[in-house]
mmCIF file of C-alpha atoms and ligand atoms in Angstrom:
data_model
loop_
_atom_site.group_PDB
_atom_site.id
_atom_site.type_symbol
_atom_site.label_atom_id
_atom_site.label_comp_id
_atom_site.label_asym_id
_atom_site.label_seq_id
_atom_site.Cartn_x
_atom_site.Cartn_y
_atom_site.Cartn_z
ATOM 1 C CA MET A 179 -8.947 -8.594 -14.303
ATOM 2 C CA LEU A 180 -5.173 -8.017 -14.171
ATOM 3 C CA SER A 181 -3.864 -9.202 -17.492
ATOM 4 C CA GLY A 182 -0.098 -9.124 -17.125
ATOM 5 C CA LEU A 183 2.938 -8.216 -15.094
ATOM 6 C CA TYR A 184 2.773 -4.501 -15.866
ATOM 7 C CA GLU A 185 -0.856 -4.285 -14.740
ATOM 8 C CA LEU A 186 -0.112 -6.340 -11.631
ATOM 9 C CA GLU A 187 2.820 -4.179 -10.591
ATOM 10 C CA ASN A 188 0.814 -1.062 -11.298
ATOM 11 C CA ALA A 189 -2.078 -2.320 -9.149
ATOM 12 C CA LEU A 190 0.219 -3.331 -6.277
ATOM 13 C CA SER A 191 1.704 0.146 -6.070
ATOM 14 C CA GLN A 192 -1.423 2.187 -6.839
ATOM 15 C CA PRO A 193 -1.778 4.705 -4.001
ATOM 16 C CA SER A 194 -5.248 5.315 -2.647
ATOM 17 C CA GLU A 195 -6.505 8.687 -1.474
ATOM 18 C CA ARG A 196 -5.935 7.412 2.091
ATOM 19 C CA ASP A 197 -2.190 6.907 1.382
ATOM 20 C CA VAL A 198 -1.897 10.372 -0.129
ATOM 21 C CA VAL A 199 -3.665 12.080 2.776
ATOM 22 C CA PHE A 200 -1.483 10.171 5.228
ATOM 23 C CA LEU A 201 1.746 11.330 3.578
ATOM 24 C CA ARG A 202 0.559 14.949 3.500
ATOM 25 C CA GLU A 203 0.228 14.675 7.279
ATOM 26 C CA HIS A 204 3.574 12.868 7.778
ATOM 27 C CA PRO A 205 6.453 14.652 6.040
ATOM 28 C CA GLY A 206 10.020 13.358 5.824
ATOM 29 C CA ASP A 207 12.064 10.767 3.981
ATOM 30 C CA ILE A 208 11.150 7.073 4.022
ATOM 31 C CA LEU A 209 13.795 4.365 4.348
ATOM 32 C CA ILE A 210 12.916 0.764 3.427
ATOM 33 C CA LEU A 211 15.338 -1.803 4.828
ATOM 34 C CA GLY A 212 15.282 -5.246 3.197
ATOM 35 C CA ALA A 213 13.603 -3.874 0.091
ATOM 36 C CA GLY A 214 14.766 -6.564 -2.329
ATOM 37 C CA GLY A 215 12.311 -9.330 -1.418
ATOM 38 C CA LYS A 216 8.731 -10.149 -2.350
ATOM 39 C CA MET A 217 7.147 -7.041 -0.827
ATOM 40 C CA GLY A 218 9.836 -4.347 -0.850
ATOM 41 C CA PRO A 219 9.748 -3.275 -4.515
ATOM 42 C CA SER A 220 5.970 -2.731 -4.629
ATOM 43 C CA LEU A 221 6.057 -0.980 -1.236
ATOM 44 C CA ALA A 222 8.836 1.347 -2.416
ATOM 45 C CA ARG A 223 6.890 2.163 -5.579
ATOM 46 C CA LEU A 224 3.704 2.778 -3.594
ATOM 47 C CA CYS A 225 5.545 5.186 -1.264
ATOM 48 C CA ARG A 226 7.035 7.030 -4.263
ATOM 49 C CA ARG A 227 3.728 7.347 -6.084
ATOM 50 C CA ALA A 228 1.821 8.394 -2.948
ATOM 51 C CA ALA A 229 4.498 10.991 -2.077
ATOM 52 C CA ASP A 230 4.347 12.418 -5.607
ATOM 53 C CA ALA A 231 0.552 12.568 -5.504
ATOM 54 C CA ALA A 232 0.726 14.253 -2.082
ATOM 55 C CA GLU A 233 3.134 16.843 -3.550
ATOM 56 C CA THR A 234 5.327 16.555 -0.473
ATOM 57 C CA PRO A 235 8.931 16.391 -1.710
ATOM 58 C CA ARG A 236 10.804 13.563 -0.029
ATOM 59 C CA ARG A 237 13.250 10.781 -0.706
ATOM 60 C CA VAL A 238 12.173 7.167 -0.798
ATOM 61 C CA ILE A 239 15.279 5.078 -0.181
ATOM 62 C CA ALA A 240 15.380 1.313 -0.716
ATOM 63 C CA VAL A 241 18.146 -0.676 0.968
ATOM 64 C CA SER A 242 18.928 -4.246 -0.054
ATOM 65 C CA ARG A 243 22.001 -6.352 -0.626
ATOM 66 C CA LYS A 244 21.459 -6.052 -4.366
ATOM 67 C CA ARG A 245 20.235 -2.600 -5.459
ATOM 68 C CA ILE A 246 16.626 -2.595 -6.662
ATOM 69 C CA GLU A 247 15.620 -0.437 -9.587
ATOM 70 C CA GLU A 248 12.377 1.444 -9.222
ATOM 71 C CA PRO A 249 11.654 4.816 -10.813
ATOM 72 C CA GLY A 250 12.146 7.703 -8.388
ATOM 73 C CA VAL A 251 13.434 5.408 -5.634
ATOM 74 C CA GLU A 252 17.014 5.841 -4.423
ATOM 75 C CA ALA A 253 18.637 2.451 -4.121
ATOM 76 C CA ILE A 254 21.492 1.673 -1.736
ATOM 77 C CA ALA A 255 23.293 -1.670 -1.640
ATOM 78 C CA CYS A 256 24.029 -2.646 1.959
ATOM 79 C CA ASP A 257 24.452 -5.832 3.939
ATOM 80 C CA LEU A 258 22.573 -5.058 7.149
ATOM 81 C CA LEU A 259 24.834 -7.455 9.064
ATOM 82 C CA ASP A 260 27.649 -4.982 8.383
ATOM 83 C CA ARG A 261 27.444 -2.494 11.282
ATOM 84 C CA ASN A 262 29.839 -0.104 9.594
ATOM 85 C CA ALA A 263 27.773 -0.009 6.381
ATOM 86 C CA VAL A 264 24.567 0.534 8.376
ATOM 87 C CA SER A 265 26.170 3.461 10.221
ATOM 88 C CA LYS A 266 26.576 5.212 6.847
ATOM 89 C CA LEU A 267 22.911 4.927 5.828
ATOM 90 C CA PRO A 268 21.124 8.292 5.760
ATOM 91 C CA ASP A 269 19.078 9.465 8.754
ATOM 92 C CA CYS A 270 15.350 9.115 8.115
ATOM 93 C CA PRO A 271 12.366 9.860 10.345
ATOM 94 C CA SER A 272 10.390 6.931 8.909
ATOM 95 C CA VAL A 273 11.778 3.416 8.563
ATOM 96 C CA LEU A 274 10.013 0.359 7.182
ATOM 97 C CA TYR A 275 11.955 -2.683 8.342
ATOM 98 C CA LEU A 276 11.344 -5.698 6.068
ATOM 99 C CA ALA A 277 14.664 -7.486 6.397
ATOM 100 C CA GLY A 278 14.609 -11.085 7.472
ATOM 101 C CA ARG A 279 15.911 -14.465 6.565
ATOM 102 C CA LYS A 280 13.488 -15.939 4.120
ATOM 103 C CA PHE A 281 10.479 -17.882 5.271
ATOM 104 C CA GLY A 282 11.053 -21.557 4.505
ATOM 105 C CA SER A 283 14.852 -21.233 4.416
ATOM 106 C CA THR A 284 16.471 -24.539 5.188
ATOM 107 C CA GLY A 285 19.743 -25.075 7.009
ATOM 108 C CA ASN A 286 22.058 -22.521 8.536
ATOM 109 C CA PRO A 287 19.843 -21.733 11.547
ATOM 110 C CA GLU A 288 22.540 -19.511 13.062
ATOM 111 C CA LEU A 289 22.248 -17.189 10.045
ATOM 112 C CA THR A 290 18.488 -17.040 10.551
ATOM 113 C CA TRP A 291 19.014 -16.043 14.191
ATOM 114 C CA ALA A 292 21.665 -13.489 13.205
ATOM 115 C CA MET A 293 19.389 -11.959 10.560
ATOM 116 C CA ASN A 294 16.351 -11.920 12.808
ATOM 117 C CA THR A 295 17.997 -10.781 16.066
ATOM 118 C CA LEU A 296 21.469 -9.346 15.411
ATOM 119 C CA VAL A 297 20.412 -7.108 12.517
ATOM 120 C CA PRO A 298 17.519 -5.666 14.590
ATOM 121 C CA ALA A 299 20.093 -4.672 17.260
ATOM 122 C CA ILE A 300 22.295 -2.974 14.660
ATOM 123 C CA VAL A 301 19.346 -1.185 13.051
ATOM 124 C CA ALA A 302 17.632 -0.175 16.303
ATOM 125 C CA ASP A 303 20.894 1.273 17.595
ATOM 126 C CA ARG A 304 21.428 3.223 14.339
ATOM 127 C CA PHE A 305 17.877 4.598 14.037
ATOM 128 C CA LEU A 306 16.977 5.344 17.661
ATOM 129 C CA ASP A 307 15.226 8.604 16.748
ATOM 130 C CA SER A 308 13.152 7.165 13.890
ATOM 131 C CA ARG A 309 9.698 5.633 13.806
ATOM 132 C CA ILE A 310 10.139 2.006 12.743
ATOM 133 C CA VAL A 311 7.471 -0.326 11.391
ATOM 134 C CA VAL A 312 8.999 -3.723 12.133
ATOM 135 C CA PHE A 313 7.628 -6.418 9.833
ATOM 136 C CA SER A 314 6.871 -9.499 11.889
ATOM 137 C CA THR A 315 4.598 -12.471 11.423
ATOM 138 C CA GLY A 316 1.537 -14.196 12.852
ATOM 139 C CA ASN A 317 3.869 -17.187 13.336
ATOM 140 C CA VAL A 318 4.800 -15.750 16.742
ATOM 141 C CA TYR A 319 1.409 -16.983 18.032
ATOM 142 C CA THR A 320 0.477 -20.545 18.774
ATOM 143 C CA LEU A 321 -1.759 -22.627 16.508
ATOM 144 C CA ARG A 322 -5.459 -21.919 16.992
ATOM 145 C CA ASP A 323 -8.576 -24.000 16.555
ATOM 146 C CA VAL A 324 -9.893 -23.420 13.023
ATOM 147 C CA ALA A 325 -13.294 -22.496 14.437
ATOM 148 C CA SER A 326 -11.752 -19.667 16.489
ATOM 149 C CA SER A 327 -11.495 -16.078 15.300
ATOM 150 C CA GLY A 328 -7.687 -16.225 15.582
ATOM 151 C CA SER A 329 -5.034 -14.810 17.887
ATOM 152 C CA ARG A 330 -5.369 -11.254 19.161
ATOM 153 C CA GLU A 331 -2.557 -8.819 19.897
ATOM 154 C CA THR A 332 -3.125 -9.349 23.605
ATOM 155 C CA ASP A 333 -2.520 -13.122 23.376
ATOM 156 C CA PRO A 334 0.877 -14.271 24.645
ATOM 157 C CA PRO A 335 3.315 -15.364 21.937
ATOM 158 C CA ALA A 336 4.091 -19.091 21.693
ATOM 159 C CA PRO A 337 6.070 -19.602 18.483
ATOM 160 C CA VAL A 338 6.489 -23.119 17.119
ATOM 161 C CA GLY A 339 9.830 -23.908 15.474
ATOM 162 C CA GLU A 340 13.075 -21.991 15.190
ATOM 163 C CA TYR A 341 12.028 -19.668 12.357
ATOM 164 C CA ALA A 342 9.024 -18.441 14.355
ATOM 165 C CA GLN A 343 11.085 -18.240 17.548
ATOM 166 C CA SER A 344 13.680 -16.069 15.829
ATOM 167 C CA CYS A 345 10.859 -13.790 14.623
ATOM 168 C CA LEU A 346 9.773 -13.314 18.228
ATOM 169 C CA GLY A 347 13.462 -12.665 18.982
ATOM 170 C CA ARG A 348 13.395 -9.851 16.403
ATOM 171 C CA GLU A 349 10.486 -8.226 18.218
ATOM 172 C CA ARG A 350 12.146 -8.651 21.615
ATOM 173 C CA ILE A 351 15.334 -6.897 20.472
ATOM 174 C CA PHE A 352 13.390 -3.895 19.169
ATOM 175 C CA GLU A 353 11.345 -3.950 22.385
ATOM 176 C CA TYR A 354 14.558 -3.788 24.400
ATOM 177 C CA PHE A 355 15.738 -0.683 22.526
ATOM 178 C CA SER A 356 12.291 0.818 22.888
ATOM 179 C CA GLY A 357 12.257 0.334 26.657
ATOM 180 C CA ARG A 358 15.829 1.436 27.171
ATOM 181 C CA TYR A 359 16.113 4.306 24.673
ATOM 182 C CA GLY A 360 12.533 5.268 23.798
ATOM 183 C CA LEU A 361 12.597 3.881 20.238
ATOM 184 C CA ARG A 362 9.108 4.123 18.677
ATOM 185 C CA CYS A 363 7.899 0.992 16.837
ATOM 186 C CA VAL A 364 4.991 -0.980 15.512
ATOM 187 C CA PHE A 365 5.273 -4.762 15.403
ATOM 188 C CA PHE A 366 3.534 -5.505 12.128
ATOM 189 C CA ARG A 367 2.399 -9.115 12.498
ATOM 190 C CA LEU A 368 1.494 -9.986 8.937
ATOM 191 C CA ASN A 369 -0.317 -13.107 7.821
ATOM 192 C CA TYR A 370 0.329 -13.986 4.266
ATOM 193 C CA ALA A 371 0.347 -11.452 1.522
ATOM 194 C CA VAL A 372 -0.927 -12.481 -1.917
ATOM 195 C CA ASP A 373 0.724 -10.822 -4.899
ATOM 196 C CA LEU A 374 -0.538 -13.296 -7.583
ATOM 197 C CA ARG A 375 3.057 -14.272 -8.391
ATOM 198 C CA TYR A 376 3.141 -15.941 -4.972
ATOM 199 C CA GLY A 377 0.878 -16.568 -2.005
ATOM 200 C CA VAL A 378 -1.179 -19.315 -0.410
ATOM 201 C CA LEU A 379 -4.256 -18.806 -2.586
ATOM 202 C CA VAL A 380 -2.204 -18.891 -5.762
ATOM 203 C CA ASP A 381 -0.517 -22.119 -4.614
ATOM 204 C CA ILE A 382 -3.919 -23.721 -4.108
ATOM 205 C CA ALA A 383 -5.223 -22.418 -7.433
ATOM 206 C CA ARG A 384 -2.157 -23.777 -9.253
ATOM 207 C CA ARG A 385 -2.473 -27.201 -7.649
ATOM 208 C CA VAL A 386 -6.157 -27.546 -8.453
ATOM 209 C CA HIS A 387 -5.442 -26.407 -12.016
ATOM 210 C CA ALA A 388 -2.619 -28.947 -12.345
ATOM 211 C CA GLY A 389 -4.629 -31.764 -10.734
ATOM 212 C CA GLU A 390 -2.179 -32.044 -7.829
ATOM 213 C CA PRO A 391 -3.347 -33.025 -4.331
ATOM 214 C CA LEU A 392 -3.765 -30.400 -1.630
ATOM 215 C CA SER A 393 -2.633 -31.039 1.923
ATOM 216 C CA LEU A 394 -5.306 -30.663 4.580
ATOM 217 C CA ALA A 395 -2.765 -30.812 7.424
ATOM 218 C CA VAL A 396 -3.171 -27.056 7.933
ATOM 219 C CA PRO A 397 -6.827 -26.628 7.027
ATOM 220 C CA ALA A 398 -7.219 -22.828 7.094
ATOM 221 C CA PHE A 399 -5.242 -19.604 6.644
ATOM 222 C CA ASN A 400 -5.500 -15.821 6.520
ATOM 223 C CA VAL A 401 -4.565 -13.802 3.463
ATOM 224 C CA ILE A 402 -4.342 -10.177 2.416
ATOM 225 C CA TRP A 403 -3.878 -8.522 -0.966
ATOM 226 C CA GLN A 404 -0.311 -7.246 -1.009
ATOM 227 C CA ARG A 405 -1.380 -3.739 -1.938
ATOM 228 C CA ASP A 406 -3.563 -3.637 1.166
ATOM 229 C CA ALA A 407 -0.637 -4.941 3.248
ATOM 230 C CA ASN A 408 1.544 -2.170 1.786
ATOM 231 C CA PHE A 409 -1.099 0.375 2.684
ATOM 232 C CA TYR A 410 -1.263 -0.835 6.313
ATOM 233 C CA ALA A 411 2.551 -0.757 6.512
ATOM 234 C CA LEU A 412 2.710 2.857 5.404
ATOM 235 C CA ARG A 413 -0.124 3.926 7.682
ATOM 236 C CA SER A 414 1.427 2.068 10.633
ATOM 237 C CA LEU A 415 4.154 4.716 10.685
ATOM 238 C CA GLY A 416 1.496 6.868 12.339
ATOM 239 C CA TYR A 417 1.090 4.367 15.208
ATOM 240 C CA CYS A 418 4.742 3.865 16.210
ATOM 241 C CA GLU A 419 5.101 4.296 19.942
ATOM 242 C CA THR A 420 6.933 3.303 23.103
ATOM 243 C CA PRO A 421 6.428 0.563 24.204
ATOM 244 C CA PRO A 422 5.951 -0.878 20.714
ATOM 245 C CA ARG A 423 2.405 -1.244 19.481
ATOM 246 C CA ILE A 424 1.485 -4.686 18.160
ATOM 247 C CA LEU A 425 -0.793 -4.868 15.117
ATOM 248 C CA ASN A 426 -2.075 -8.015 13.449
ATOM 249 C CA VAL A 427 -2.354 -7.372 9.731
ATOM 250 C CA THR A 428 -4.385 -9.622 7.455
ATOM 251 C CA GLY A 429 -7.759 -9.882 5.746
ATOM 252 C CA GLN A 430 -11.118 -10.413 7.404
ATOM 253 C CA GLY A 431 -11.642 -13.958 8.657
ATOM 254 C CA ALA A 432 -10.002 -17.198 7.619
ATOM 255 C CA ILE A 433 -10.330 -19.170 4.390
ATOM 256 C CA THR A 434 -10.363 -22.966 4.558
ATOM 257 C CA VAL A 435 -8.368 -25.077 2.131
ATOM 258 C CA ARG A 436 -11.598 -26.945 1.299
ATOM 259 C CA ALA A 437 -13.493 -23.737 0.485
ATOM 260 C CA ALA A 438 -10.683 -22.435 -1.721
ATOM 261 C CA ALA A 439 -10.365 -25.815 -3.444
ATOM 262 C CA LYS A 440 -14.101 -25.879 -4.116
ATOM 263 C CA TYR A 441 -14.036 -22.413 -5.668
ATOM 264 C CA PHE A 442 -11.022 -23.136 -7.898
ATOM 265 C CA SER A 443 -12.330 -26.538 -8.939
ATOM 266 C CA GLN A 444 -15.580 -24.921 -10.104
ATOM 267 C CA ARG A 445 -13.653 -22.196 -11.951
ATOM 268 C CA PHE A 446 -11.325 -24.645 -13.696
ATOM 269 C CA GLY A 447 -13.753 -27.545 -14.107
ATOM 270 C CA ARG A 448 -11.454 -29.898 -12.183
ATOM 271 C CA THR A 449 -12.057 -32.212 -9.250
ATOM 272 C CA PRO A 450 -9.878 -31.210 -6.281
ATOM 273 C CA LEU A 451 -7.652 -33.892 -4.789
ATOM 274 C CA PHE A 452 -6.697 -33.934 -1.120
ATOM 275 C CA LYS A 453 -4.013 -35.609 0.945
ATOM 276 C CA ASP A 454 -3.061 -35.885 4.648
ATOM 277 C CA ASP A 455 -5.390 -36.067 7.624
ATOM 278 C CA GLU A 456 -7.396 -32.899 8.119
ATOM 279 C CA GLY A 457 -5.858 -30.801 10.897
ATOM 280 C CA LYS A 458 -7.927 -29.027 13.514
ATOM 281 C CA THR A 459 -5.583 -26.102 14.165
ATOM 282 C CA ALA A 460 -3.853 -23.416 12.115
ATOM 283 C CA LEU A 461 -1.936 -20.162 12.442
ATOM 284 C CA LEU A 462 -4.797 -17.690 12.438
ATOM 285 C CA SER A 463 -4.838 -14.028 13.405
ATOM 286 C CA ASP A 464 -7.635 -11.637 14.225
ATOM 287 C CA ALA A 465 -6.818 -8.302 12.585
ATOM 288 C CA SER A 466 -9.884 -6.404 13.770
ATOM 289 C CA GLU A 467 -7.734 -3.874 15.661
ATOM 290 C CA SER A 468 -5.812 -2.748 12.566
ATOM 291 C CA HIS A 469 -9.095 -2.649 10.621
ATOM 292 C CA ARG A 470 -10.620 -0.473 13.348
ATOM 293 C CA LEU A 471 -7.648 1.913 13.298
ATOM 294 C CA MET A 472 -7.016 2.112 9.551
ATOM 295 C CA GLY A 473 -10.130 0.767 7.847
ATOM 296 C CA ARG A 474 -10.803 -2.596 6.261
ATOM 297 C CA PRO A 475 -8.769 -4.048 3.386
ATOM 298 C CA GLU A 476 -10.042 -2.873 0.001
ATOM 299 C CA VAL A 477 -9.853 -6.364 -1.516
ATOM 300 C CA SER A 478 -11.815 -9.184 0.153
ATOM 301 C CA GLY A 479 -10.866 -12.865 0.330
ATOM 302 C CA ALA A 480 -13.534 -13.679 -2.284
ATOM 303 C CA GLN A 481 -12.126 -11.069 -4.679
ATOM 304 C CA LEU A 482 -8.597 -12.403 -4.089
ATOM 305 C CA MET A 483 -9.726 -15.914 -5.024
ATOM 306 C CA GLU A 484 -11.207 -14.564 -8.252
ATOM 307 C CA MET A 485 -7.991 -12.664 -9.027
ATOM 308 C CA ALA A 486 -5.857 -15.742 -8.311
ATOM 309 C CA ALA A 487 -8.044 -17.899 -10.578
ATOM 310 C CA ASP A 488 -7.811 -15.335 -13.408
ATOM 311 C CA TRP A 489 -4.027 -15.147 -12.993
ATOM 312 C CA VAL A 490 -3.521 -18.920 -13.073
ATOM 313 C CA GLU A 491 -5.970 -19.388 -15.943
ATOM 314 C CA GLN A 492 -4.116 -16.899 -18.121
ATOM 315 C CA GLY A 493 -0.733 -18.527 -17.317
ATOM 316 C CA GLY A 494 0.548 -15.641 -15.151
ATOM 317 C CA VAL A 495 4.140 -15.881 -13.934
ATOM 318 C CA SER A 496 5.049 -17.417 -10.588
ATOM 319 C CA LEU A 497 7.918 -16.529 -8.266
ATOM 320 C CA ASN A 498 8.046 -20.136 -7.016
ATOM 321 C CA LYS A 499 8.609 -18.937 -3.438
ATOM 322 C CA PRO A 500 7.696 -21.128 -0.472
ATOM 323 C CA THR A 501 4.656 -19.916 1.420
ATOM 324 C CA HIS A 502 2.755 -20.875 4.527
ATOM 325 C CA PHE A 503 0.925 -23.528 2.534
ATOM 326 C CA GLU A 504 4.105 -25.436 1.789
ATOM 327 C CA VAL A 505 6.007 -24.734 5.022
ATOM 328 C CA VAL A 506 3.312 -25.425 7.531
ATOM 329 C CA ASP A 507 5.060 -24.567 10.778
ATOM 330 C CA GLY A 508 7.534 -22.048 9.415
ATOM 331 C CA ASN A 509 10.321 -24.364 10.530
ATOM 332 C CA PHE A 510 13.466 -25.136 8.628
HETATM 333 N N1 LIG B 294 5.213 -11.935 2.435
HETATM 334 C C1 LIG B 294 4.465 -12.383 3.418
HETATM 335 O O1 LIG B 294 3.363 -12.883 3.204
HETATM 336 C C2 LIG B 294 4.937 -12.245 4.844
HETATM 337 C C3 LIG B 294 4.171 -12.839 5.854
HETATM 338 C C4 LIG B 294 4.603 -12.698 7.171
HETATM 339 C C5 LIG B 294 5.744 -11.971 7.459
HETATM 340 N N2 LIG B 294 6.466 -11.410 6.439
HETATM 341 C C6 LIG B 294 7.681 -10.676 6.785
HETATM 342 O O2 LIG B 294 7.656 -9.412 6.149
HETATM 343 C C7 LIG B 294 8.960 -9.057 5.695
HETATM 344 C C8 LIG B 294 8.908 -8.746 4.218
HETATM 345 O O3 LIG B 294 8.336 -9.848 3.537
HETATM 346 P P1 LIG B 294 8.916 -10.384 2.167
HETATM 347 O O4 LIG B 294 7.949 -11.413 1.720
HETATM 348 O O5 LIG B 294 9.262 -9.251 1.261
HETATM 349 O O6 LIG B 294 10.259 -11.091 2.678
HETATM 350 P P2 LIG B 294 11.472 -11.665 1.811
HETATM 351 O O7 LIG B 294 11.055 -11.907 0.402
HETATM 352 O O8 LIG B 294 12.042 -12.792 2.581
HETATM 353 O O9 LIG B 294 12.491 -10.425 1.821
HETATM 354 C C9 LIG B 294 13.300 -10.149 2.935
HETATM 355 C C10 LIG B 294 14.356 -9.181 2.531
HETATM 356 O O10 LIG B 294 15.389 -9.159 3.546
HETATM 357 C C11 LIG B 294 16.604 -9.008 2.873
HETATM 358 N N3 LIG B 294 17.779 -9.413 3.583
HETATM 359 C C12 LIG B 294 18.088 -10.618 4.095
HETATM 360 N N4 LIG B 294 19.323 -10.585 4.627
HETATM 361 C C13 LIG B 294 19.798 -9.319 4.437
HETATM 362 C C14 LIG B 294 20.998 -8.647 4.771
HETATM 363 N N5 LIG B 294 21.981 -9.260 5.448
HETATM 364 N N6 LIG B 294 21.137 -7.365 4.415
HETATM 365 C C15 LIG B 294 20.163 -6.724 3.739
HETATM 366 N N7 LIG B 294 18.993 -7.292 3.403
HETATM 367 C C16 LIG B 294 18.826 -8.579 3.754
HETATM 368 C C17 LIG B 294 16.436 -9.913 1.674
HETATM 369 O O11 LIG B 294 17.436 -9.589 0.734
HETATM 370 P P3 LIG B 294 17.936 -10.652 -0.356
HETATM 371 O O12 LIG B 294 16.889 -10.605 -1.419
HETATM 372 O O13 LIG B 294 19.250 -10.111 -0.751
HETATM 373 O O14 LIG B 294 18.025 -11.995 0.313
HETATM 374 C C18 LIG B 294 15.047 -9.521 1.227
HETATM 375 O O15 LIG B 294 15.101 -8.369 0.441
HETATM 376 C C19 LIG B 294 9.875 -10.234 6.046
HETATM 377 O O16 LIG B 294 10.583 -9.952 7.239
HETATM 378 C C20 LIG B 294 8.925 -11.387 6.263
HETATM 379 O O17 LIG B 294 9.413 -12.312 7.223
HETATM 380 C C21 LIG B 294 6.088 -11.533 5.151
#
């Protein structure tokens, strides 16, 4: 059981032997763009700790508008919409691209499009010789029947709503630079990291605990422990290619809102309350390809539910960030 913020942050950035071996085989500095959000700090720390354990000297550089402070990580403040500032960033063979306008942002759609399509053009142009893992989202697919195994990488994109459309736009811009200039990328289509301070499962746990009703409009979802997502991101540097390789990244199988509610209600001794008509479709991804290439996630959905229940029960902090559960179609 993770009993506090220190333990949580330590667990999220704990490198596994697989991370260490990977970095021994892939030398060179690592640049994380958009490192100031929910995932960047733990990813930067994981890279630092894995690089130290691998005894391969390298810089881990975190770029965000507001400098982040992580031990051993070089922080640079930079607005990625500023082409001139981006031109001054250091060359790096490995780039993890996390920047994006926040999921669930409301208003200002032109800024969302600028962040999700203009910044990719600036960054792709600046880092043409790098390998870039481009964080994307399962929102680029259409909604799937809850009984299905989820969208595969070979399925055509069909994003619903402007946020999801702009995320497909981000991929298309990198794809253009890949086709025209040979840029090597992975499109890292992530479905819903859980960090315990935020995430779909934690939202459900909190609502059951508080006796608040759960919407059944989107009846199922995919989740992945954020440390596992960080691990796949790092390892994906080894799969960057031209044309870009698409990888769905999430846990094994889907979890239904009803199943999660049942588990949390038993843990907390509460009766779950539901609202809205039960939907038949959801944004679901099949991540079997990334599991085949890089191994399965270390933490299962069942373990994540247990961790989320422990966290909520002990009054663990919350980031109060919108997640898939609250912003069902990713629209704004
Ligand atoms: N977390 C998930 O479960 C999940 C699921 C699917 C996809 N993703 C994608 O994965 C990526 C990382 O996820 P996340 O949860 O860490 O996202 P996040 O919390 O929204 O963080 C995005 C980062 O982009 C930065 N950014 C925005 N505009 C910028 C600018 N002009 N210049 C520099 N940085 C800028 C933000 O900086 P500020 O803090 O300054 O705004 C923030 O650090 C995102 O692209 C997200 O869409 C995440």
